[in-house]
């Protein structure tokens, strides 16, 4: 990408017109159809909405690579090859400004942000000018806008996890990201300084809070409640954002909106989100369990391409796969659990002569139709439990119940009691281990290490990486440095 912002318009047209599955309306971006045509009926507006999601689920972003990079930076996986194309430099913490992953993910994320901004501006302009009278209601207008704001917030939060220092390092005073909040339809406007991490978080929360007030409560089908943003999606994501800021009071406030007061926990309003009865069922076709608050959908005719999808990386017969490390704490803990359903999903391979273990969440190796999980209800429960204990410095029965809800769903014999924890730190250690086991392969481990200012543990062939190391986060890509005169590197 010589010019990320200019190129994003081209990518937008290519992706939304060429890559959407037949299950979704063909998106018609403003830049492809013209200002009025793109908004002259509801189908075309819905098409543009679908186009924003299509931009986010490309292979270099939420189609697979984002999750992969966040996991292989940490300590649970060992690569079966040293293929730089599929993330080996990320595994070894040896990425540079010109590394493929550093440049491609940045470009994909900012292309998605620009597509979202194009939609927001077009929708607002046409609504203000009265062009949408009789086409959509005010409620629909506000909800479409809220969807876009939520997706933009997700993009910015995701970029922070790789290209910026954790908020908790210095209260967000480190350099963050260029906050591009308007649509770019030419190459003008590329020069933009980095906002601070705190300023980016402020914008993320502004988008999410605005969205929560205006977005639809739920949709008419499990498919849409899984693949389109609704109110519980926004609330769930806010628990993640606040947890990464150590704002435990607000994590509790948000989580209480969608978690009932006692077990079995479920959402009292909006989409009927709750834990799935079985762990395996989350990953089974049609991938639309009540636990799946937000996922990126794929089919055998709409998938993110070879060497991108999660089922490709965790295919035991794939040369680029990453198997579960016997030295990772998650693997060791699961291995010690008799009849843990999460361990039962592991896939094995003996191609190398040794038995290797692969995450068994994404098993459609031939059709590549597994969904990519952005956020699950299990995370909301664990976010809530952690915030209760860390925020109040007391281990409460409800916090234990929330942790047990996730833990005993897969490991019935592992229930904790209040006496299991000598102090709040013991509970925090248990929560971090549970998250490590529960979310293997889902891109959570990297953000958990960052937000707790933890050292990246040493792993096979790779030394530990401390928070003070320049490799603790990624550098800014050469592609951005070349076109943005105000950009400075990490």
CSV table of C-alpha atoms in Angstrom, one decimal:
chain,number,residue,atom,x,y,z
A,1,UNK,CA,0.0,0.0,0.0
A,2,UNK,CA,1.7,3.2,-1.1
A,3,UNK,CA,-1.2,5.2,0.1
A,4,UNK,CA,-3.3,3.5,2.7
A,5,UNK,CA,-6.2,6.0,2.8
A,6,UNK,CA,-6.4,6.4,-1.0
A,7,UNK,CA,-6.1,2.7,-1.5
A,8,UNK,CA,-8.8,2.0,1.1
A,9,UNK,CA,-11.4,3.3,-1.3
A,10,UNK,CA,-10.3,0.9,-4.0
A,11,UNK,CA,-10.2,-1.9,-1.5
A,12,UNK,CA,-13.7,-1.0,-0.3
A,13,UNK,CA,-15.1,-1.4,-3.8
A,14,UNK,CA,-13.2,-4.6,-4.5
A,15,UNK,CA,-14.2,-6.3,-1.2
A,16,UNK,CA,-17.8,-5.3,-0.9
A,17,UNK,CA,-18.7,-5.9,-4.5
A,18,UNK,CA,-16.6,-9.0,-5.0
A,19,UNK,CA,-16.3,-10.9,-1.7
A,20,UNK,CA,-19.7,-10.9,0.0
A,21,UNK,CA,-21.5,-14.2,0.3
A,22,UNK,CA,-24.9,-14.7,-1.3
A,23,UNK,CA,-26.5,-14.8,2.2
A,24,UNK,CA,-25.9,-11.1,2.5
A,25,UNK,CA,-27.0,-8.2,0.4
A,26,UNK,CA,-24.5,-7.0,-2.2
A,27,UNK,CA,-23.0,-3.8,-0.6
A,28,UNK,CA,-23.1,-0.7,-2.8
A,29,UNK,CA,-20.5,1.7,-1.4
A,30,UNK,CA,-21.0,5.4,-2.0
A,31,UNK,CA,-17.8,5.6,-4.0
A,32,UNK,CA,-19.0,3.0,-6.4
A,33,UNK,CA,-22.6,4.1,-7.0
A,34,UNK,CA,-22.6,7.9,-6.4
A,35,UNK,CA,-23.9,10.0,-3.6
A,36,UNK,CA,-27.7,9.5,-4.1
A,37,UNK,CA,-27.8,6.1,-5.7
A,38,UNK,CA,-26.1,4.5,-2.8
A,39,UNK,CA,-28.9,5.7,-0.5
A,40,UNK,CA,-31.9,5.6,-2.8
A,41,UNK,CA,-33.4,2.5,-1.2
A,42,UNK,CA,-33.2,0.5,2.0
A,43,UNK,CA,-31.6,-2.5,0.3
A,44,UNK,CA,-28.6,-0.4,-0.8
A,45,UNK,CA,-28.3,1.1,2.6
A,46,UNK,CA,-28.3,-2.4,4.2
A,47,UNK,CA,-25.8,-3.4,1.5
A,48,UNK,CA,-23.4,-0.6,2.6
A,49,UNK,CA,-23.8,-1.8,6.2
A,50,UNK,CA,-22.9,-5.3,5.2
A,51,UNK,CA,-19.9,-3.7,3.3
A,52,UNK,CA,-18.5,-2.4,6.6
A,53,UNK,CA,-18.5,-5.8,8.1
A,54,UNK,CA,-17.0,-7.2,4.9
A,55,UNK,CA,-14.1,-4.8,5.2
A,56,UNK,CA,-13.4,-5.9,8.8
A,57,UNK,CA,-13.5,-9.6,8.1
A,58,UNK,CA,-10.8,-9.6,5.4
A,59,UNK,CA,-8.0,-12.2,6.0
A,60,UNK,CA,-5.5,-9.6,7.2
A,61,UNK,CA,-7.8,-8.4,10.0
A,62,UNK,CA,-10.8,-10.2,11.6
A,63,UNK,CA,-10.8,-12.9,9.0
A,64,UNK,CA,-8.0,-14.6,11.0
A,65,UNK,CA,-4.7,-12.8,11.1
A,66,UNK,CA,-5.6,-10.5,13.9
A,67,UNK,CA,-6.5,-13.4,16.2
A,68,UNK,CA,-3.4,-15.4,15.2
A,69,UNK,CA,-0.9,-12.6,15.8
A,70,UNK,CA,-2.4,-11.8,19.2
A,71,UNK,CA,-2.0,-15.4,20.2
A,72,UNK,CA,1.4,-16.4,18.8
A,73,UNK,CA,3.1,-13.3,20.3
A,74,UNK,CA,2.4,-15.1,23.6
A,75,UNK,CA,3.4,-18.4,25.1
A,76,UNK,CA,0.8,-21.1,24.1
A,77,UNK,CA,1.9,-21.9,20.6
A,78,UNK,CA,4.9,-23.3,18.7
A,79,UNK,CA,5.0,-22.9,14.9
A,80,UNK,CA,5.5,-26.0,12.8
A,81,UNK,CA,7.3,-24.0,10.2
A,82,UNK,CA,9.5,-20.8,10.0
A,83,UNK,CA,7.3,-19.3,7.3
A,84,UNK,CA,7.6,-15.5,7.6
A,85,UNK,CA,4.5,-15.1,5.5
A,86,UNK,CA,2.4,-16.7,8.2
A,87,UNK,CA,3.7,-15.0,11.3
A,88,UNK,CA,7.0,-16.5,12.3
A,89,UNK,CA,8.5,-13.0,12.9
A,90,UNK,CA,5.6,-12.3,15.2
A,91,UNK,CA,6.2,-15.5,17.1
A,92,UNK,CA,9.8,-14.6,17.6
A,93,UNK,CA,9.2,-10.9,18.4
A,94,UNK,CA,11.4,-9.9,15.4
A,95,UNK,CA,9.0,-7.9,13.3
A,96,UNK,CA,10.2,-4.7,11.7
A,97,UNK,CA,8.5,-1.7,10.2
A,98,UNK,CA,8.5,-3.5,6.8
A,99,UNK,CA,7.3,-6.9,8.0
A,100,UNK,CA,4.2,-8.2,6.2
A,101,UNK,CA,2.1,-8.5,9.3
A,102,UNK,CA,2.9,-5.1,10.6
A,103,UNK,CA,2.1,-3.3,7.3
A,104,UNK,CA,-0.9,-5.5,6.2
A,105,UNK,CA,-2.9,-5.4,9.4
A,106,UNK,CA,-2.5,-1.7,9.8
A,107,UNK,CA,-3.6,-1.2,6.2
A,108,UNK,CA,-6.6,-3.5,6.5
A,109,UNK,CA,-7.7,-1.9,9.8
A,110,UNK,CA,-7.5,1.7,8.5
A,111,UNK,CA,-9.2,0.7,5.2
A,112,UNK,CA,-12.1,-0.6,7.3
A,113,UNK,CA,-12.1,2.6,9.4
A,114,UNK,CA,-12.2,4.7,6.2
A,115,UNK,CA,-15.1,2.6,4.8
A,116,UNK,CA,-17.0,3.1,8.1
A,117,UNK,CA,-16.4,6.9,8.0
A,118,UNK,CA,-17.6,7.0,4.4
A,119,UNK,CA,-20.8,5.3,5.4
A,120,UNK,CA,-21.3,7.5,8.5
A,121,UNK,CA,-20.9,10.7,6.5
A,122,UNK,CA,-23.1,9.6,3.6
A,123,UNK,CA,-25.8,8.4,5.9
A,124,UNK,CA,-25.7,11.6,8.0
A,125,UNK,CA,-25.7,13.9,4.9
A,126,UNK,CA,-28.6,12.1,3.2
A,127,UNK,CA,-30.6,12.0,6.4
A,128,UNK,CA,-30.1,15.7,7.1
A,129,UNK,CA,-31.0,16.7,3.5
A,130,UNK,CA,-34.2,14.6,3.7
A,131,UNK,CA,-33.2,12.2,1.0
A,132,UNK,CA,-34.1,9.2,3.3
A,133,UNK,CA,-37.7,10.3,4.0
A,134,UNK,CA,-39.9,7.3,3.4
A,135,UNK,CA,-36.9,5.0,3.0
A,136,UNK,CA,-35.8,4.5,6.6
A,137,UNK,CA,-37.2,5.6,9.9
A,138,UNK,CA,-35.4,7.8,12.4
A,139,UNK,CA,-34.9,4.8,14.6
A,140,UNK,CA,-33.3,2.9,11.8
A,141,UNK,CA,-31.1,5.8,10.9
A,142,UNK,CA,-29.8,6.0,14.4
A,143,UNK,CA,-29.2,2.3,14.6
A,144,UNK,CA,-27.3,2.1,11.4
A,145,UNK,CA,-25.1,5.0,12.6
A,146,UNK,CA,-24.6,3.2,15.9
A,147,UNK,CA,-23.5,0.0,14.1
A,148,UNK,CA,-20.9,2.0,12.3
A,149,UNK,CA,-19.6,3.7,15.4
A,150,UNK,CA,-19.3,0.4,17.2
A,151,UNK,CA,-17.3,-1.1,14.4
A,152,UNK,CA,-15.0,1.9,14.3
A,153,UNK,CA,-14.5,1.5,18.0
A,154,UNK,CA,-13.6,-2.2,17.6
A,155,UNK,CA,-11.1,-1.3,14.9
A,156,UNK,CA,-9.3,1.3,17.0
A,157,UNK,CA,-9.2,-0.8,20.1
A,158,UNK,CA,-7.8,-3.7,18.1
A,159,UNK,CA,-5.0,-1.5,16.6
A,160,UNK,CA,-4.1,-0.3,20.1
A,161,UNK,CA,-3.3,-3.9,21.2
A,162,UNK,CA,-0.5,-4.2,18.7
A,163,UNK,CA,0.8,-0.7,17.9
A,164,UNK,CA,0.6,1.2,21.2
A,165,UNK,CA,1.7,0.8,24.8
A,166,UNK,CA,-0.9,-0.4,27.2
A,167,UNK,CA,-3.1,2.2,28.8
A,168,UNK,CA,-2.0,0.9,32.3
A,169,UNK,CA,1.6,1.7,31.6
A,170,UNK,CA,1.2,5.4,32.2
A,171,UNK,CA,-2.5,6.3,32.3
A,172,UNK,CA,-2.6,6.4,28.5
A,173,UNK,CA,0.1,9.1,28.0
A,174,UNK,CA,2.0,7.1,25.5
A,175,UNK,CA,1.6,7.7,21.8
A,176,UNK,CA,-1.4,6.0,20.4
A,177,UNK,CA,-2.8,6.1,16.8
A,178,UNK,CA,-3.8,8.7,14.2
A,179,UNK,CA,-7.5,9.3,15.0
A,180,UNK,CA,-9.0,9.4,11.5
A,181,UNK,CA,-12.7,10.3,12.1
A,182,UNK,CA,-13.6,11.7,8.6
A,183,UNK,CA,-13.9,10.0,5.3
A,184,UNK,CA,-11.0,10.3,2.9
A,185,UNK,CA,-11.8,10.0,-0.8
A,186,UNK,CA,-8.5,11.3,-2.2
A,187,UNK,CA,-4.9,11.1,-1.0
A,188,UNK,CA,-5.2,14.4,0.8
A,189,UNK,CA,-5.1,14.5,4.5
A,190,UNK,CA,-2.6,11.8,5.1
A,191,UNK,CA,-0.5,13.8,7.4
A,192,UNK,CA,-1.8,13.3,10.9
A,193,UNK,CA,0.0,13.1,14.2
A,194,UNK,CA,-0.6,10.3,16.7
A,195,UNK,CA,-3.1,10.9,19.4
A,196,UNK,CA,-2.2,9.6,22.9
A,197,UNK,CA,-3.5,6.2,24.0
A,198,UNK,CA,-5.8,8.0,26.4
A,199,UNK,CA,-7.3,10.1,23.6
A,200,UNK,CA,-7.9,7.0,21.5
A,201,UNK,CA,-9.6,5.3,24.4
A,202,UNK,CA,-11.8,8.4,24.9
A,203,UNK,CA,-12.9,8.3,21.3
A,204,UNK,CA,-13.6,4.5,21.5
A,205,UNK,CA,-15.8,5.0,24.6
A,206,UNK,CA,-17.5,8.0,23.0
A,207,UNK,CA,-18.4,5.9,19.9
A,208,UNK,CA,-19.6,3.0,22.1
A,209,UNK,CA,-21.7,5.2,24.5
A,210,UNK,CA,-23.3,6.9,21.6
A,211,UNK,CA,-24.0,3.6,19.9
A,212,UNK,CA,-25.5,2.0,23.0
A,213,UNK,CA,-28.1,4.8,23.3
A,214,UNK,CA,-29.3,4.3,19.7
A,215,UNK,CA,-28.7,0.8,18.5
A,216,UNK,CA,-31.3,-1.9,18.0
A,217,UNK,CA,-31.9,-4.1,21.1
A,218,UNK,CA,-31.8,-7.4,19.1
A,219,UNK,CA,-32.6,-8.8,15.7
A,220,UNK,CA,-35.1,-11.4,14.5
A,221,UNK,CA,-32.7,-14.3,14.1
A,222,UNK,CA,-29.8,-16.0,15.8
A,223,UNK,CA,-27.7,-15.4,12.7
A,224,UNK,CA,-28.1,-11.6,12.8
A,225,UNK,CA,-27.7,-11.5,16.6
A,226,UNK,CA,-24.3,-13.2,16.1
A,227,UNK,CA,-23.1,-11.3,13.0
A,228,UNK,CA,-24.6,-7.8,13.4
A,229,UNK,CA,-23.9,-5.4,16.3
A,230,UNK,CA,-26.8,-4.9,18.8
A,231,UNK,CA,-27.0,-3.4,22.2
A,232,UNK,CA,-25.5,-6.3,24.1
A,233,UNK,CA,-22.5,-6.3,21.7
A,234,UNK,CA,-21.8,-2.7,22.6
A,235,UNK,CA,-22.1,-3.4,26.3
A,236,UNK,CA,-20.0,-6.5,26.1
A,237,UNK,CA,-17.3,-4.7,24.3
A,238,UNK,CA,-17.3,-1.9,26.8
A,239,UNK,CA,-16.5,-4.4,29.5
A,240,UNK,CA,-13.4,-5.3,27.5
A,241,UNK,CA,-12.4,-1.7,27.0
A,242,UNK,CA,-12.8,-0.7,30.6
A,243,UNK,CA,-11.0,-3.8,31.8
A,244,UNK,CA,-8.0,-2.8,29.6
A,245,UNK,CA,-8.0,0.5,31.4
A,246,UNK,CA,-8.2,-1.0,34.9
A,247,UNK,CA,-11.5,0.9,35.3
A,248,UNK,CA,-13.1,-1.8,37.3
A,249,UNK,CA,-16.1,0.2,38.5
A,250,UNK,CA,-17.2,0.7,34.9
A,251,UNK,CA,-16.6,-2.9,34.0
A,252,UNK,CA,-19.0,-3.8,36.8
A,253,UNK,CA,-21.6,-1.2,35.8
A,254,UNK,CA,-21.6,-2.4,32.2
A,255,UNK,CA,-21.5,-6.1,32.9
A,256,UNK,CA,-24.5,-5.8,35.3
A,257,UNK,CA,-26.6,-4.6,32.3
A,258,UNK,CA,-26.3,-8.0,30.6
A,259,UNK,CA,-25.6,-10.4,33.4
A,260,UNK,CA,-28.4,-11.6,35.8
A,261,UNK,CA,-27.9,-11.2,39.5
A,262,UNK,CA,-27.4,-14.9,40.1
A,263,UNK,CA,-26.6,-18.2,38.4
A,264,UNK,CA,-27.4,-19.4,35.8
A,265,UNK,CA,-26.2,-16.1,34.4
A,266,UNK,CA,-27.8,-14.7,31.3
A,267,UNK,CA,-28.7,-11.3,29.8
A,268,UNK,CA,-32.0,-9.9,31.2
A,269,UNK,CA,-32.7,-7.8,28.2
A,270,UNK,CA,-31.9,-7.4,24.5
A,271,UNK,CA,-30.5,-10.4,22.7
A,272,UNK,CA,-30.8,-13.5,25.0
A,273,UNK,CA,-27.1,-14.0,25.5
A,274,UNK,CA,-25.9,-16.7,27.9
A,275,UNK,CA,-23.3,-19.4,28.2
A,276,UNK,CA,-23.9,-22.3,25.8
A,277,UNK,CA,-24.7,-25.5,27.6
A,278,UNK,CA,-21.6,-27.2,26.1
A,279,UNK,CA,-18.2,-25.9,25.1
A,280,UNK,CA,-18.2,-27.9,21.9
A,281,UNK,CA,-21.5,-26.5,20.8
A,282,UNK,CA,-20.1,-23.0,20.5
A,283,UNK,CA,-17.9,-24.1,17.6
A,284,UNK,CA,-20.5,-26.3,15.9
A,285,UNK,CA,-22.3,-25.3,12.8
A,286,UNK,CA,-24.3,-23.0,12.5
A,287,UNK,CA,-22.0,-21.1,15.0
A,288,UNK,CA,-24.9,-19.0,16.3
A,289,UNK,CA,-25.2,-20.0,20.0
A,290,UNK,CA,-26.5,-17.5,22.5
A,291,UNK,CA,-22.9,-17.3,23.8
A,292,UNK,CA,-21.7,-15.9,20.5
A,293,UNK,CA,-22.2,-12.2,21.1
A,294,UNK,CA,-20.3,-11.1,17.9
A,295,UNK,CA,-18.6,-13.2,15.3
A,296,UNK,CA,-17.4,-12.8,11.8
A,297,UNK,CA,-19.3,-15.2,9.5
A,298,UNK,CA,-17.9,-17.3,6.7
A,299,UNK,CA,-19.1,-19.9,4.2
A,300,UNK,CA,-17.4,-22.2,1.8
A,301,UNK,CA,-17.8,-19.5,-0.9
A,302,UNK,CA,-17.0,-16.6,1.4
A,303,UNK,CA,-13.8,-17.2,3.4
A,304,UNK,CA,-10.7,-15.1,4.0
A,305,UNK,CA,-8.3,-16.9,1.8
A,306,UNK,CA,-5.5,-19.4,2.2
A,307,UNK,CA,-3.1,-18.8,5.1
A,308,UNK,CA,-5.5,-16.5,6.7
A,309,UNK,CA,-8.4,-18.4,8.3
A,310,UNK,CA,-8.3,-19.8,11.8
A,311,UNK,CA,-9.2,-23.3,10.5
A,312,UNK,CA,-6.1,-23.1,8.3
A,313,UNK,CA,-3.7,-22.2,11.1
A,314,UNK,CA,-5.0,-24.9,13.5
A,315,UNK,CA,-5.3,-27.7,10.9
A,316,UNK,CA,-3.0,-30.5,12.1
A,317,UNK,CA,-2.0,-31.2,8.5
A,318,UNK,CA,-1.3,-27.6,7.6
A,319,UNK,CA,2.3,-26.7,7.1
A,320,UNK,CA,1.6,-23.2,8.6
A,321,UNK,CA,-0.3,-24.5,11.6
A,322,UNK,CA,0.6,-23.7,15.3
A,323,UNK,CA,0.2,-26.5,17.8
A,324,UNK,CA,-0.4,-26.1,21.5
A,325,UNK,CA,2.9,-25.9,23.4
A,326,UNK,CA,3.5,-28.4,26.2
A,327,UNK,CA,5.3,-25.6,28.0
A,328,UNK,CA,2.4,-23.1,27.9
A,329,UNK,CA,0.5,-22.8,31.2
A,330,UNK,CA,-2.8,-23.3,29.6
A,331,UNK,CA,-1.8,-26.6,28.1
A,332,UNK,CA,-0.2,-27.8,31.4
A,333,UNK,CA,-3.3,-26.9,33.3
A,334,UNK,CA,-5.7,-28.5,30.9
A,335,UNK,CA,-3.6,-31.6,30.7
A,336,UNK,CA,-4.0,-32.0,34.5
A,337,UNK,CA,-7.8,-31.6,34.3
A,338,UNK,CA,-9.6,-34.9,34.0
A,339,UNK,CA,-12.5,-34.7,31.5
A,340,UNK,CA,-12.2,-31.0,30.7
A,341,UNK,CA,-14.3,-30.4,27.6
A,342,UNK,CA,-11.8,-27.8,26.3
A,343,UNK,CA,-9.1,-30.4,26.3
A,344,UNK,CA,-11.4,-32.9,24.6
A,345,UNK,CA,-11.5,-30.7,21.6
A,346,UNK,CA,-7.8,-30.9,20.9
A,347,UNK,CA,-6.7,-32.3,17.6
A,348,UNK,CA,-3.5,-34.4,17.4
A,349,UNK,CA,-1.0,-35.0,14.7
A,350,UNK,CA,2.1,-37.2,14.6
A,351,UNK,CA,3.5,-36.0,11.3
A,352,UNK,CA,6.7,-34.9,12.9
A,353,UNK,CA,7.2,-38.2,14.8
A,354,UNK,CA,5.9,-36.6,18.0
A,355,UNK,CA,2.4,-36.1,19.1
A,356,UNK,CA,1.4,-32.5,18.7
A,357,UNK,CA,-1.8,-30.9,20.0
A,358,UNK,CA,-3.8,-28.4,18.0
A,359,UNK,CA,-6.7,-26.2,19.2
A,360,UNK,CA,-9.9,-27.9,18.0
A,361,UNK,CA,-12.3,-24.9,17.8
A,362,UNK,CA,-12.2,-24.4,14.0
A,363,UNK,CA,-12.6,-27.7,12.3
A,364,UNK,CA,-14.0,-27.0,8.8
A,365,UNK,CA,-10.7,-27.6,7.2
A,366,UNK,CA,-12.2,-28.2,3.8
A,367,UNK,CA,-15.0,-25.7,3.6
A,368,UNK,CA,-13.3,-23.0,5.8
A,369,UNK,CA,-16.7,-22.0,7.0
A,370,UNK,CA,-16.0,-21.6,10.8
A,371,UNK,CA,-16.9,-18.2,12.3
A,372,UNK,CA,-14.2,-16.0,13.9
A,373,UNK,CA,-15.3,-15.1,17.4
A,374,UNK,CA,-14.8,-11.4,18.3
A,375,UNK,CA,-16.4,-11.6,21.7
A,376,UNK,CA,-18.2,-14.2,23.7
A,377,UNK,CA,-20.5,-14.2,26.8
A,378,UNK,CA,-17.9,-16.2,28.7
A,379,UNK,CA,-15.5,-13.2,28.5
A,380,UNK,CA,-18.2,-10.9,29.9
A,381,UNK,CA,-18.6,-13.2,32.9
A,382,UNK,CA,-14.9,-13.4,33.5
A,383,UNK,CA,-14.4,-9.6,33.0
A,384,UNK,CA,-17.1,-9.1,35.6
A,385,UNK,CA,-15.6,-11.5,38.1
A,386,UNK,CA,-12.1,-10.0,37.8
A,387,UNK,CA,-13.4,-6.4,38.1
A,388,UNK,CA,-15.4,-7.2,41.2
A,389,UNK,CA,-12.4,-8.6,43.0
A,390,UNK,CA,-9.8,-6.2,41.8
A,391,UNK,CA,-12.1,-3.2,42.1
A,392,UNK,CA,-13.2,-4.0,45.7
A,393,UNK,CA,-10.1,-5.9,46.8
A,394,UNK,CA,-12.3,-8.6,48.2
A,395,UNK,CA,-13.2,-12.1,46.9
A,396,UNK,CA,-16.9,-12.3,47.0
A,397,UNK,CA,-19.2,-15.2,46.5
A,398,UNK,CA,-20.7,-13.7,43.3
A,399,UNK,CA,-17.2,-13.4,41.8
A,400,UNK,CA,-16.5,-17.0,42.5
A,401,UNK,CA,-19.9,-18.0,41.0
A,402,UNK,CA,-19.1,-16.0,37.8
A,403,UNK,CA,-15.8,-17.8,37.5
A,404,UNK,CA,-17.3,-21.2,38.2
A,405,UNK,CA,-20.0,-20.6,35.6
A,406,UNK,CA,-17.3,-20.6,32.9
A,407,UNK,CA,-15.0,-23.1,34.5
A,408,UNK,CA,-17.5,-25.9,35.5
A,409,UNK,CA,-19.3,-25.7,32.1
A,410,UNK,CA,-16.2,-27.5,30.8
A,411,UNK,CA,-14.6,-28.9,34.0
A,412,UNK,CA,-17.4,-29.9,36.4
A,413,UNK,CA,-14.9,-31.2,38.9
A,414,UNK,CA,-13.0,-28.0,39.2
A,415,UNK,CA,-15.5,-25.8,41.1
A,416,UNK,CA,-13.9,-23.2,43.4
A,417,UNK,CA,-15.2,-22.1,46.8
A,418,UNK,CA,-14.5,-18.9,48.7
A,419,UNK,CA,-12.0,-20.8,50.8
A,420,UNK,CA,-10.1,-21.7,47.6
A,421,UNK,CA,-8.6,-18.2,47.6
A,422,UNK,CA,-6.3,-17.0,50.3
A,423,UNK,CA,-6.4,-13.4,49.0
A,424,UNK,CA,-7.5,-11.3,46.0
A,425,UNK,CA,-4.2,-12.0,44.2
A,426,UNK,CA,-4.9,-15.8,44.4
A,427,UNK,CA,-8.3,-15.1,42.7
A,428,UNK,CA,-6.6,-12.9,40.1
A,429,UNK,CA,-4.2,-15.7,39.3
A,430,UNK,CA,-7.0,-18.2,38.9
A,431,UNK,CA,-8.9,-15.8,36.6
A,432,UNK,CA,-5.9,-15.3,34.3
A,433,UNK,CA,-5.3,-19.0,34.1
A,434,UNK,CA,-9.0,-19.6,33.3
A,435,UNK,CA,-8.9,-17.0,30.6
A,436,UNK,CA,-5.8,-18.6,29.1
A,437,UNK,CA,-7.5,-22.0,28.9
A,438,UNK,CA,-10.9,-20.7,27.8
A,439,UNK,CA,-9.8,-18.4,25.0
A,440,UNK,CA,-7.0,-20.4,23.4
A,441,UNK,CA,-6.7,-19.2,19.8
A,442,UNK,CA,-9.2,-16.3,20.2
A,443,UNK,CA,-6.7,-13.5,20.4
A,444,UNK,CA,-7.1,-12.7,24.1
A,445,UNK,CA,-3.8,-13.7,25.5
A,446,UNK,CA,-1.8,-10.8,24.1
A,447,UNK,CA,-4.2,-8.2,25.5
A,448,UNK,CA,-4.2,-9.9,28.9
A,449,UNK,CA,-0.4,-9.8,29.1
A,450,UNK,CA,-0.3,-6.2,28.0
A,451,UNK,CA,-3.1,-4.8,30.2
A,452,UNK,CA,-1.4,-6.4,33.3
A,453,UNK,CA,2.0,-5.1,32.2
A,454,UNK,CA,3.3,-8.7,32.2
A,455,UNK,CA,6.4,-10.1,30.6
A,456,UNK,CA,5.9,-12.2,27.5
A,457,UNK,CA,7.2,-15.6,28.8
A,458,UNK,CA,10.1,-17.3,27.2
A,459,UNK,CA,9.1,-20.1,24.8
A,460,UNK,CA,10.8,-22.5,22.5
A,461,UNK,CA,13.7,-20.7,20.8
A,462,UNK,CA,12.6,-17.2,22.0
A,463,UNK,CA,13.7,-15.3,25.1
A,464,UNK,CA,11.2,-13.5,27.4
A,465,UNK,CA,10.1,-9.9,26.4
A,466,UNK,CA,9.8,-7.5,29.2
A,467,UNK,CA,7.5,-4.4,29.2
A,468,UNK,CA,10.5,-2.1,28.8
A,469,UNK,CA,11.6,-3.9,25.6
A,470,UNK,CA,11.2,-2.1,22.3
A,471,UNK,CA,9.7,-5.3,21.0
A,472,UNK,CA,6.9,-5.3,23.6
A,473,UNK,CA,4.7,-3.7,20.9
A,474,UNK,CA,4.9,-3.6,17.1
A,475,UNK,CA,6.6,-0.7,15.2
A,476,UNK,CA,4.6,1.6,13.0
A,477,UNK,CA,4.6,0.3,9.4
A,478,UNK,CA,6.9,1.7,6.7
A,479,UNK,CA,3.8,2.2,4.5
A,480,UNK,CA,2.4,4.7,7.0
A,481,UNK,CA,5.8,6.3,7.8
A,482,UNK,CA,6.3,7.0,4.1
A,483,UNK,CA,3.0,8.8,3.5
A,484,UNK,CA,2.4,10.5,6.8
A,485,UNK,CA,5.0,13.3,7.5
A,486,UNK,CA,3.7,13.8,11.0
A,487,UNK,CA,4.0,10.1,12.0
A,488,UNK,CA,6.7,9.0,14.5
A,489,UNK,CA,7.7,5.5,15.2
A,490,UNK,CA,7.4,3.5,18.4
